[in-house]
PDB file of C-alpha atoms in Angstrom:
ATOM      1  CA  UNK A  13      -9.030 -95.771  22.305  1.00  0.00           C
ATOM      2  CA  UNK A  14     -12.337 -95.608  20.333  1.00  0.00           C
ATOM      3  CA  UNK A  15     -10.007 -95.649  17.294  1.00  0.00           C
ATOM      4  CA  UNK A  16     -11.159 -92.289  16.472  1.00  0.00           C
ATOM      5  CA  UNK A  17      -8.202 -89.809  15.772  1.00  0.00           C
ATOM      6  CA  UNK A  18      -7.894 -86.291  16.474  1.00  0.00           C
ATOM      7  CA  UNK A  19      -5.471 -83.429  15.429  1.00  0.00           C
ATOM      8  CA  UNK A  20      -4.413 -81.339  16.396  1.00  0.00           C
ATOM      9  CA  UNK A  21      -5.000 -81.761  20.240  1.00  0.00           C
ATOM     10  CA  UNK A  22      -4.762 -78.443  21.196  1.00  0.00           C
ATOM     11  CA  UNK A  23      -4.947 -75.072  18.767  1.00  0.00           C
ATOM     12  CA  UNK A  24      -4.159 -71.883  19.995  1.00  0.00           C
ATOM     13  CA  UNK A  25      -4.723 -68.729  17.601  1.00  0.00           C
ATOM     14  CA  UNK A  26      -6.084 -65.224  17.614  1.00  0.00           C
ATOM     15  CA  UNK A  27      -9.618 -64.114  16.588  1.00  0.00           C
ATOM     16  CA  UNK A  28     -10.230 -63.473  12.832  1.00  0.00           C
ATOM     17  CA  UNK A  29      -8.033 -66.434  12.082  1.00  0.00           C
ATOM     18  CA  UNK A  30      -9.155 -69.603  10.002  1.00  0.00           C
ATOM     19  CA  UNK A  31      -8.512 -73.141  11.206  1.00  0.00           C
ATOM     20  CA  UNK A  32      -8.915 -76.459   9.713  1.00  0.00           C
ATOM     21  CA  UNK A  33      -9.179 -79.812  12.096  1.00  0.00           C
ATOM     22  CA  UNK A  34      -8.956 -83.008  11.187  1.00  0.00           C
ATOM     23  CA  UNK A  35     -10.383 -86.430  11.993  1.00  0.00           C
ATOM     24  CA  UNK A  36      -9.940 -90.032  10.797  1.00  0.00           C
ATOM     25  CA  UNK A  37     -13.062 -92.358  11.498  1.00  0.00           C
ATOM     26  CA  UNK A  38     -12.360 -95.782  12.763  1.00  0.00           C
ATOM     27  CA  UNK A  39     -11.044 -98.431  10.153  1.00  0.00           C
ATOM     28  CA  UNK A  40     -14.664 -99.632   8.296  1.00  0.00           C
ATOM     29  CA  UNK A  41     -17.071 -96.226   9.705  1.00  0.00           C
ATOM     30  CA  UNK A  42     -18.241 -94.466   7.389  1.00  0.00           C
ATOM     31  CA  UNK A  43     -20.397 -92.158   8.935  1.00  0.00           C
ATOM     32  CA  UNK A  44     -18.469 -89.011  11.198  1.00  0.00           C
ATOM     33  CA  UNK A  45     -19.863 -86.330  12.677  1.00  0.00           C
ATOM     34  CA  UNK A  46     -18.959 -83.350  14.509  1.00  0.00           C
ATOM     35  CA  UNK A  47     -19.642 -81.875  17.661  1.00  0.00           C
ATOM     36  CA  UNK A  48     -18.779 -79.240  19.842  1.00  0.00           C
ATOM     37  CA  UNK A  49     -18.440 -79.221  23.734  1.00  0.00           C
ATOM     38  CA  UNK A  50     -18.655 -75.759  25.267  1.00  0.00           C
ATOM     39  CA  UNK A  51     -19.493 -75.403  29.513  1.00  0.00           C
ATOM     40  CA  UNK A  52     -22.011 -72.920  28.911  1.00  0.00           C
ATOM     41  CA  UNK A  53     -23.926 -74.771  25.020  1.00  0.00           C
ATOM     42  CA  UNK A  54     -23.497 -78.607  26.507  1.00  0.00           C
ATOM     43  CA  UNK A  55     -22.168 -80.963  23.399  1.00  0.00           C
ATOM     44  CA  UNK A  56     -24.238 -79.086  20.334  1.00  0.00           C
ATOM     45  CA  UNK A  57     -23.546 -81.237  16.753  1.00  0.00           C
ATOM     46  CA  UNK A  58     -22.810 -79.266  14.540  1.00  0.00           C
ATOM     47  CA  UNK A  59     -22.839 -81.437  10.834  1.00  0.00           C
ATOM     48  CA  UNK A  60     -22.613 -85.727   9.740  1.00  0.00           C
ATOM     49  CA  UNK A  61     -21.375 -87.162   6.753  1.00  0.00           C
ATOM     50  CA  UNK A  62     -21.650 -90.569   4.661  1.00  0.00           C
ATOM     51  CA  UNK A  63     -19.464 -92.255   3.430  1.00  0.00           C
ATOM     52  CA  UNK A  64     -18.843 -88.482   1.471  1.00  0.00           C
ATOM     53  CA  UNK A  65     -21.332 -86.784   1.431  1.00  0.00           C
ATOM     54  CA  UNK A  66     -23.305 -84.409   3.714  1.00  0.00           C
ATOM     55  CA  UNK A  67     -26.188 -86.157   5.875  1.00  0.00           C
ATOM     56  CA  UNK A  68     -27.215 -84.171   8.567  1.00  0.00           C
ATOM     57  CA  UNK A  69     -26.329 -80.676   9.115  1.00  0.00           C
ATOM     58  CA  UNK A  70     -27.343 -79.358  13.504  1.00  0.00           C
ATOM     59  CA  UNK A  71     -26.306 -75.483  14.750  1.00  0.00           C
ATOM     60  CA  UNK A  72     -23.366 -75.329  12.687  1.00  0.00           C
ATOM     61  CA  UNK A  73     -22.318 -71.409  11.721  1.00  0.00           C
ATOM     62  CA  UNK A  74     -21.864 -69.870   7.769  1.00  0.00           C
ATOM     63  CA  UNK A  75     -18.400 -69.758   8.739  1.00  0.00           C
ATOM     64  CA  UNK A  76     -18.023 -73.595  10.413  1.00  0.00           C
ATOM     65  CA  UNK A  77     -17.692 -75.333   6.881  1.00  0.00           C
ATOM     66  CA  UNK A  78     -16.259 -79.329   6.674  1.00  0.00           C
ATOM     67  CA  UNK A  79     -16.215 -81.917   4.094  1.00  0.00           C
ATOM     68  CA  UNK A  80     -15.609 -86.021   4.203  1.00  0.00           C
ATOM     69  CA  UNK A  81     -13.176 -87.147   1.320  1.00  0.00           C
ATOM     70  CA  UNK A  82     -13.058 -90.322  -0.137  1.00  0.00           C
ATOM     71  CA  UNK A  83     -10.074 -92.299   2.358  1.00  0.00           C
ATOM     72  CA  UNK A  84     -13.357 -91.187   4.318  1.00  0.00           C
ATOM     73  CA  UNK A  85     -11.362 -89.097   6.999  1.00  0.00           C
ATOM     74  CA  UNK A  86     -12.822 -85.661   7.217  1.00  0.00           C
ATOM     75  CA  UNK A  87     -11.951 -81.812   8.589  1.00  0.00           C
ATOM     76  CA  UNK A  88     -14.116 -79.140  10.280  1.00  0.00           C
ATOM     77  CA  UNK A  89     -13.019 -75.432   9.115  1.00  0.00           C
ATOM     78  CA  UNK A  90     -13.663 -72.778  11.426  1.00  0.00           C
ATOM     79  CA  UNK A  91     -13.041 -69.382   9.808  1.00  0.00           C
ATOM     80  CA  UNK A  92     -12.928 -65.471  11.775  1.00  0.00           C
ATOM     81  CA  UNK A  93     -12.573 -67.185  14.493  1.00  0.00           C
ATOM     82  CA  UNK A  94     -14.335 -65.596  17.752  1.00  0.00           C
ATOM     83  CA  UNK A  95     -13.978 -65.316  21.146  1.00  0.00           C
ATOM     84  CA  UNK A  96     -17.176 -67.700  21.511  1.00  0.00           C
ATOM     85  CA  UNK A  97     -16.048 -70.402  19.232  1.00  0.00           C
ATOM     86  CA  UNK A  98     -13.253 -71.556  21.672  1.00  0.00           C
ATOM     87  CA  UNK A  99     -14.279 -74.788  23.069  1.00  0.00           C
ATOM     88  CA  UNK A 100     -13.682 -78.664  22.797  1.00  0.00           C
ATOM     89  CA  UNK A 101     -14.433 -80.409  19.523  1.00  0.00           C
ATOM     90  CA  UNK A 102     -15.249 -83.258  19.133  1.00  0.00           C
ATOM     91  CA  UNK A 103     -15.681 -85.885  15.860  1.00  0.00           C
ATOM     92  CA  UNK A 104     -17.305 -89.159  16.301  1.00  0.00           C
ATOM     93  CA  UNK A 105     -18.053 -92.025  13.556  1.00  0.00           C
ATOM     94  CA  UNK A 106     -20.408 -95.129  13.140  1.00  0.00           C
ATOM     95  CA  UNK A 107     -20.133 -97.862  10.825  1.00  0.00           C
ATOM     96  CA  UNK A 108     -23.900 -96.432   9.369  1.00  0.00           C
ATOM     97  CA  UNK A 109     -25.805 -93.424   9.632  1.00  0.00           C
ATOM     98  CA  UNK A 110     -28.704 -93.499  11.441  1.00  0.00           C
ATOM     99  CA  UNK A 111     -30.052 -93.100  15.284  1.00  0.00           C
ATOM    100  CA  UNK A 112     -29.056 -96.993  15.982  1.00  0.00           C
ATOM    101  CA  UNK A 113     -25.526 -96.729  15.294  1.00  0.00           C
ATOM    102  CA  UNK A 114     -23.581 -96.294  19.071  1.00  0.00           C
ATOM    103  CA  UNK A 115     -21.092 -93.613  17.899  1.00  0.00           C
ATOM    104  CA  UNK A 116     -17.218 -93.247  19.067  1.00  0.00           C
ATOM    105  CA  UNK A 117     -16.100 -90.709  19.544  1.00  0.00           C
ATOM    106  CA  UNK A 118     -12.481 -89.231  18.888  1.00  0.00           C
ATOM    107  CA  UNK A 119      -9.476 -87.582  22.163  1.00  0.00           C
ATOM    108  CA  UNK A 120     -11.030 -84.036  21.277  1.00  0.00           C
ATOM    109  CA  UNK A 121      -9.436 -81.411  19.997  1.00  0.00           C
ATOM    110  CA  UNK A 122      -9.871 -77.578  21.833  1.00  0.00           C
ATOM    111  CA  UNK A 123      -9.405 -74.718  19.756  1.00  0.00           C
ATOM    112  CA  UNK A 124      -8.534 -71.959  22.121  1.00  0.00           C
ATOM    113  CA  UNK A 125      -9.407 -68.269  20.358  1.00  0.00           C
ATOM    114  CA  UNK A 126      -7.168 -65.160  21.740  1.00  0.00           C
TER     115      UNK A 126
ATOM    116  CA  UNK B  17     -37.836 -76.281  19.407  1.00  0.00           C
ATOM    117  CA  UNK B  18     -35.772 -79.675  20.792  1.00  0.00           C
ATOM    118  CA  UNK B  19     -35.026 -80.509  24.065  1.00  0.00           C
ATOM    119  CA  UNK B  20     -33.521 -82.559  26.489  1.00  0.00           C
ATOM    120  CA  UNK B  21     -33.567 -82.015  30.259  1.00  0.00           C
ATOM    121  CA  UNK B  22     -32.012 -83.713  32.805  1.00  0.00           C
ATOM    122  CA  UNK B  23     -30.543 -83.071  36.274  1.00  0.00           C
ATOM    123  CA  UNK B  24     -27.078 -81.415  36.468  1.00  0.00           C
ATOM    124  CA  UNK B  25     -26.124 -83.203  39.899  1.00  0.00           C
ATOM    125  CA  UNK B  26     -26.684 -86.656  41.275  1.00  0.00           C
ATOM    126  CA  UNK B  27     -24.281 -87.539  44.269  1.00  0.00           C
ATOM    127  CA  UNK B  28     -24.488 -91.776  45.925  1.00  0.00           C
ATOM    128  CA  UNK B  29     -22.492 -93.889  47.719  1.00  0.00           C
ATOM    129  CA  UNK B  30     -20.339 -97.169  46.518  1.00  0.00           C
ATOM    130  CA  UNK B  31     -22.659-100.331  45.965  1.00  0.00           C
ATOM    131  CA  UNK B  32     -25.997 -97.579  45.882  1.00  0.00           C
ATOM    132  CA  UNK B  33     -27.634 -97.665  42.615  1.00  0.00           C
ATOM    133  CA  UNK B  34     -28.507 -94.369  41.082  1.00  0.00           C
ATOM    134  CA  UNK B  35     -30.857 -93.743  38.116  1.00  0.00           C
ATOM    135  CA  UNK B  36     -30.634 -89.950  35.714  1.00  0.00           C
ATOM    136  CA  UNK B  37     -33.797 -89.601  34.115  1.00  0.00           C
ATOM    137  CA  UNK B  38     -33.897 -88.057  30.841  1.00  0.00           C
ATOM    138  CA  UNK B  39     -37.423 -85.978  29.410  1.00  0.00           C
ATOM    139  CA  UNK B  40     -36.761 -85.326  25.777  1.00  0.00           C
ATOM    140  CA  UNK B  41     -39.185 -83.181  23.249  1.00  0.00           C
ATOM    141  CA  UNK B  42     -38.043 -83.566  20.061  1.00  0.00           C
ATOM    142  CA  UNK B  43     -39.689 -82.432  16.650  1.00  0.00           C
ATOM    143  CA  UNK B  44     -38.936 -86.011  15.501  1.00  0.00           C
ATOM    144  CA  UNK B  45     -37.594 -89.116  17.737  1.00  0.00           C
ATOM    145  CA  UNK B  46     -35.754 -92.376  16.893  1.00  0.00           C
ATOM    146  CA  UNK B  47     -34.242 -93.495  19.840  1.00  0.00           C
ATOM    147  CA  UNK B  48     -32.842 -92.744  22.965  1.00  0.00           C
ATOM    148  CA  UNK B  49     -28.698 -93.046  23.573  1.00  0.00           C
ATOM    149  CA  UNK B  50     -26.645 -92.043  26.781  1.00  0.00           C
ATOM    150  CA  UNK B  51     -23.287 -91.193  27.599  1.00  0.00           C
ATOM    151  CA  UNK B  52     -20.799 -90.634  29.857  1.00  0.00           C
ATOM    152  CA  UNK B  53     -18.070 -88.841  30.294  1.00  0.00           C
ATOM    153  CA  UNK B  54     -15.602 -87.992  32.432  1.00  0.00           C
ATOM    154  CA  UNK B  55     -13.313 -85.178  33.479  1.00  0.00           C
ATOM    155  CA  UNK B  56     -11.031 -84.158  30.798  1.00  0.00           C
ATOM    156  CA  UNK B  57     -12.225 -88.093  28.491  1.00  0.00           C
ATOM    157  CA  UNK B  58     -14.381 -88.379  25.140  1.00  0.00           C
ATOM    158  CA  UNK B  59     -18.075 -89.225  25.427  1.00  0.00           C
ATOM    159  CA  UNK B  60     -18.135 -93.345  25.104  1.00  0.00           C
ATOM    160  CA  UNK B  61     -21.575 -95.071  24.328  1.00  0.00           C
ATOM    161  CA  UNK B  62     -23.446 -96.635  27.139  1.00  0.00           C
ATOM    162  CA  UNK B  63     -26.883 -98.029  26.162  1.00  0.00           C
ATOM    163  CA  UNK B  64     -29.665 -97.090  22.997  1.00  0.00           C
ATOM    164  CA  UNK B  65     -33.085 -98.113  23.018  1.00  0.00           C
ATOM    165  CA  UNK B  66     -35.692 -97.571  19.865  1.00  0.00           C
ATOM    166  CA  UNK B  67     -38.610 -99.428  21.265  1.00  0.00           C
ATOM    167  CA  UNK B  68     -40.401 -99.331  25.165  1.00  0.00           C
ATOM    168  CA  UNK B  69     -38.668-101.054  27.760  1.00  0.00           C
ATOM    169  CA  UNK B  70     -36.357-102.247  29.474  1.00  0.00           C
ATOM    170  CA  UNK B  71     -32.666-102.928  27.997  1.00  0.00           C
ATOM    171  CA  UNK B  72     -29.494-104.121  30.223  1.00  0.00           C
ATOM    172  CA  UNK B  73     -26.094-104.635  29.837  1.00  0.00           C
ATOM    173  CA  UNK B  74     -23.875-105.753  32.941  1.00  0.00           C
ATOM    174  CA  UNK B  75     -24.311-103.015  36.119  1.00  0.00           C
ATOM    175  CA  UNK B  76     -26.527-100.101  33.038  1.00  0.00           C
ATOM    176  CA  UNK B  77     -29.605-100.413  32.409  1.00  0.00           C
ATOM    177  CA  UNK B  78     -31.477 -98.146  30.357  1.00  0.00           C
ATOM    178  CA  UNK B  79     -35.246 -97.555  29.780  1.00  0.00           C
ATOM    179  CA  UNK B  80     -37.626 -95.579  27.579  1.00  0.00           C
ATOM    180  CA  UNK B  81     -41.028 -95.257  27.405  1.00  0.00           C
ATOM    181  CA  UNK B  82     -42.208 -92.859  24.230  1.00  0.00           C
ATOM    182  CA  UNK B  83     -45.704 -92.362  24.836  1.00  0.00           C
ATOM    183  CA  UNK B  84     -44.085 -90.147  28.139  1.00  0.00           C
ATOM    184  CA  UNK B  85     -40.691 -88.556  26.188  1.00  0.00           C
ATOM    185  CA  UNK B  86     -39.610 -90.047  29.510  1.00  0.00           C
ATOM    186  CA  UNK B  87     -36.281 -92.689  30.056  1.00  0.00           C
ATOM    187  CA  UNK B  88     -33.665 -93.498  32.786  1.00  0.00           C
ATOM    188  CA  UNK B  89     -30.504 -94.575  33.330  1.00  0.00           C
ATOM    189  CA  UNK B  90     -29.720 -96.840  35.781  1.00  0.00           C
ATOM    190  CA  UNK B  91     -26.221 -97.732  37.335  1.00  0.00           C
ATOM    191  CA  UNK B  92     -26.100-100.679  40.500  1.00  0.00           C
ATOM    192  CA  UNK B  93     -23.498-101.457  42.386  1.00  0.00           C
ATOM    193  CA  UNK B  94     -22.049 -98.340  41.919  1.00  0.00           C
ATOM    194  CA  UNK B  95     -17.860 -97.749  42.231  1.00  0.00           C
ATOM    195  CA  UNK B  96     -15.707 -94.997  42.127  1.00  0.00           C
ATOM    196  CA  UNK B  97     -14.094 -94.984  38.761  1.00  0.00           C
ATOM    197  CA  UNK B  98     -18.544 -94.424  37.834  1.00  0.00           C
ATOM    198  CA  UNK B  99     -17.156 -90.784  38.730  1.00  0.00           C
ATOM    199  CA  UNK B 100     -18.434 -89.030  35.338  1.00  0.00           C
ATOM    200  CA  UNK B 101     -21.043 -86.967  33.030  1.00  0.00           C
ATOM    201  CA  UNK B 102     -23.656 -88.791  32.228  1.00  0.00           C
ATOM    202  CA  UNK B 103     -25.734 -87.438  28.507  1.00  0.00           C
ATOM    203  CA  UNK B 104     -28.746 -88.633  26.921  1.00  0.00           C
ATOM    204  CA  UNK B 105     -29.179 -88.750  23.432  1.00  0.00           C
ATOM    205  CA  UNK B 106     -31.709 -87.892  21.557  1.00  0.00           C
ATOM    206  CA  UNK B 107     -32.017 -89.285  17.480  1.00  0.00           C
ATOM    207  CA  UNK B 108     -34.176 -87.034  16.042  1.00  0.00           C
ATOM    208  CA  UNK B 109     -34.431 -88.168  12.259  1.00  0.00           C
ATOM    209  CA  UNK B 110     -33.236 -91.467  11.256  1.00  0.00           C
ATOM    210  CA  UNK B 111     -32.280 -90.729   7.359  1.00  0.00           C
ATOM    211  CA  UNK B 112     -28.817 -88.637   8.513  1.00  0.00           C
ATOM    212  CA  UNK B 113     -28.459 -88.848  12.759  1.00  0.00           C
ATOM    213  CA  UNK B 114     -29.338 -85.675  13.852  1.00  0.00           C
ATOM    214  CA  UNK B 115     -28.493 -85.839  17.241  1.00  0.00           C
ATOM    215  CA  UNK B 116     -30.059 -83.119  20.793  1.00  0.00           C
ATOM    216  CA  UNK B 117     -27.476 -84.464  23.243  1.00  0.00           C
ATOM    217  CA  UNK B 118     -28.957 -82.966  26.965  1.00  0.00           C
ATOM    218  CA  UNK B 119     -27.392 -81.505  29.390  1.00  0.00           C
ATOM    219  CA  UNK B 120     -25.548 -83.204  31.068  1.00  0.00           C
ATOM    220  CA  UNK B 121     -25.984 -84.822  34.850  1.00  0.00           C
ATOM    221  CA  UNK B 122     -22.888 -85.137  36.847  1.00  0.00           C
ATOM    222  CA  UNK B 123     -22.299 -88.104  39.261  1.00  0.00           C
ATOM    223  CA  UNK B 124     -20.225 -88.172  41.826  1.00  0.00           C
ATOM    224  CA  UNK B 125     -20.151 -91.197  44.001  1.00  0.00           C
ATOM    225  CA  UNK B 126     -18.655 -91.388  47.338  1.00  0.00           C
ATOM    226  CA  UNK B 127     -16.376 -94.202  49.190  1.00  0.00           C
TER     227      UNK B 127
END
């Protein structure tokens, strides 16, 4: 158990819908990262927040957005969902912001778009 | 662009030593990390190299050569539980942590 929690574990929704994924980092961690993992794309970095502010942006679509709240939990919002958005979405956290910090991954949310 | 290359699959027997290579081409470089992921599980951190050389953590070691844009993960005394996918990842900047993951290497350990 990494100490990072993600809800829900599974989500099934239809194309065109909007969903929100939630992540609570490990106690004391200030950075939160979001990743998408699919069979054909591997593990893709989406976005990072550090202490409430956006710190780095990866391959995140404009239909996706995220935020980190004052209590440091984070939400990833996915809208106008397409079949290709079906994937495993991981949240990770680390103490600091920078490549030297180990990232702890949550169990993931499996999103299925039908 | 940014890309990392790893072998897609490696097979070895229990007790053996296996090396998983990773080459990278990224716009910036702030360290090479390795993660392990079992089927159905989340990635877990194994090691980090910020400078050239070898880092050892128990049965696992990781090596980095920045001049060659190359690193490897060495797993010794292989056990069945080591069967998993292994990902190298590069931090492309040090202000944030714009991580680029390799495609992963699936290691199968045979009895």
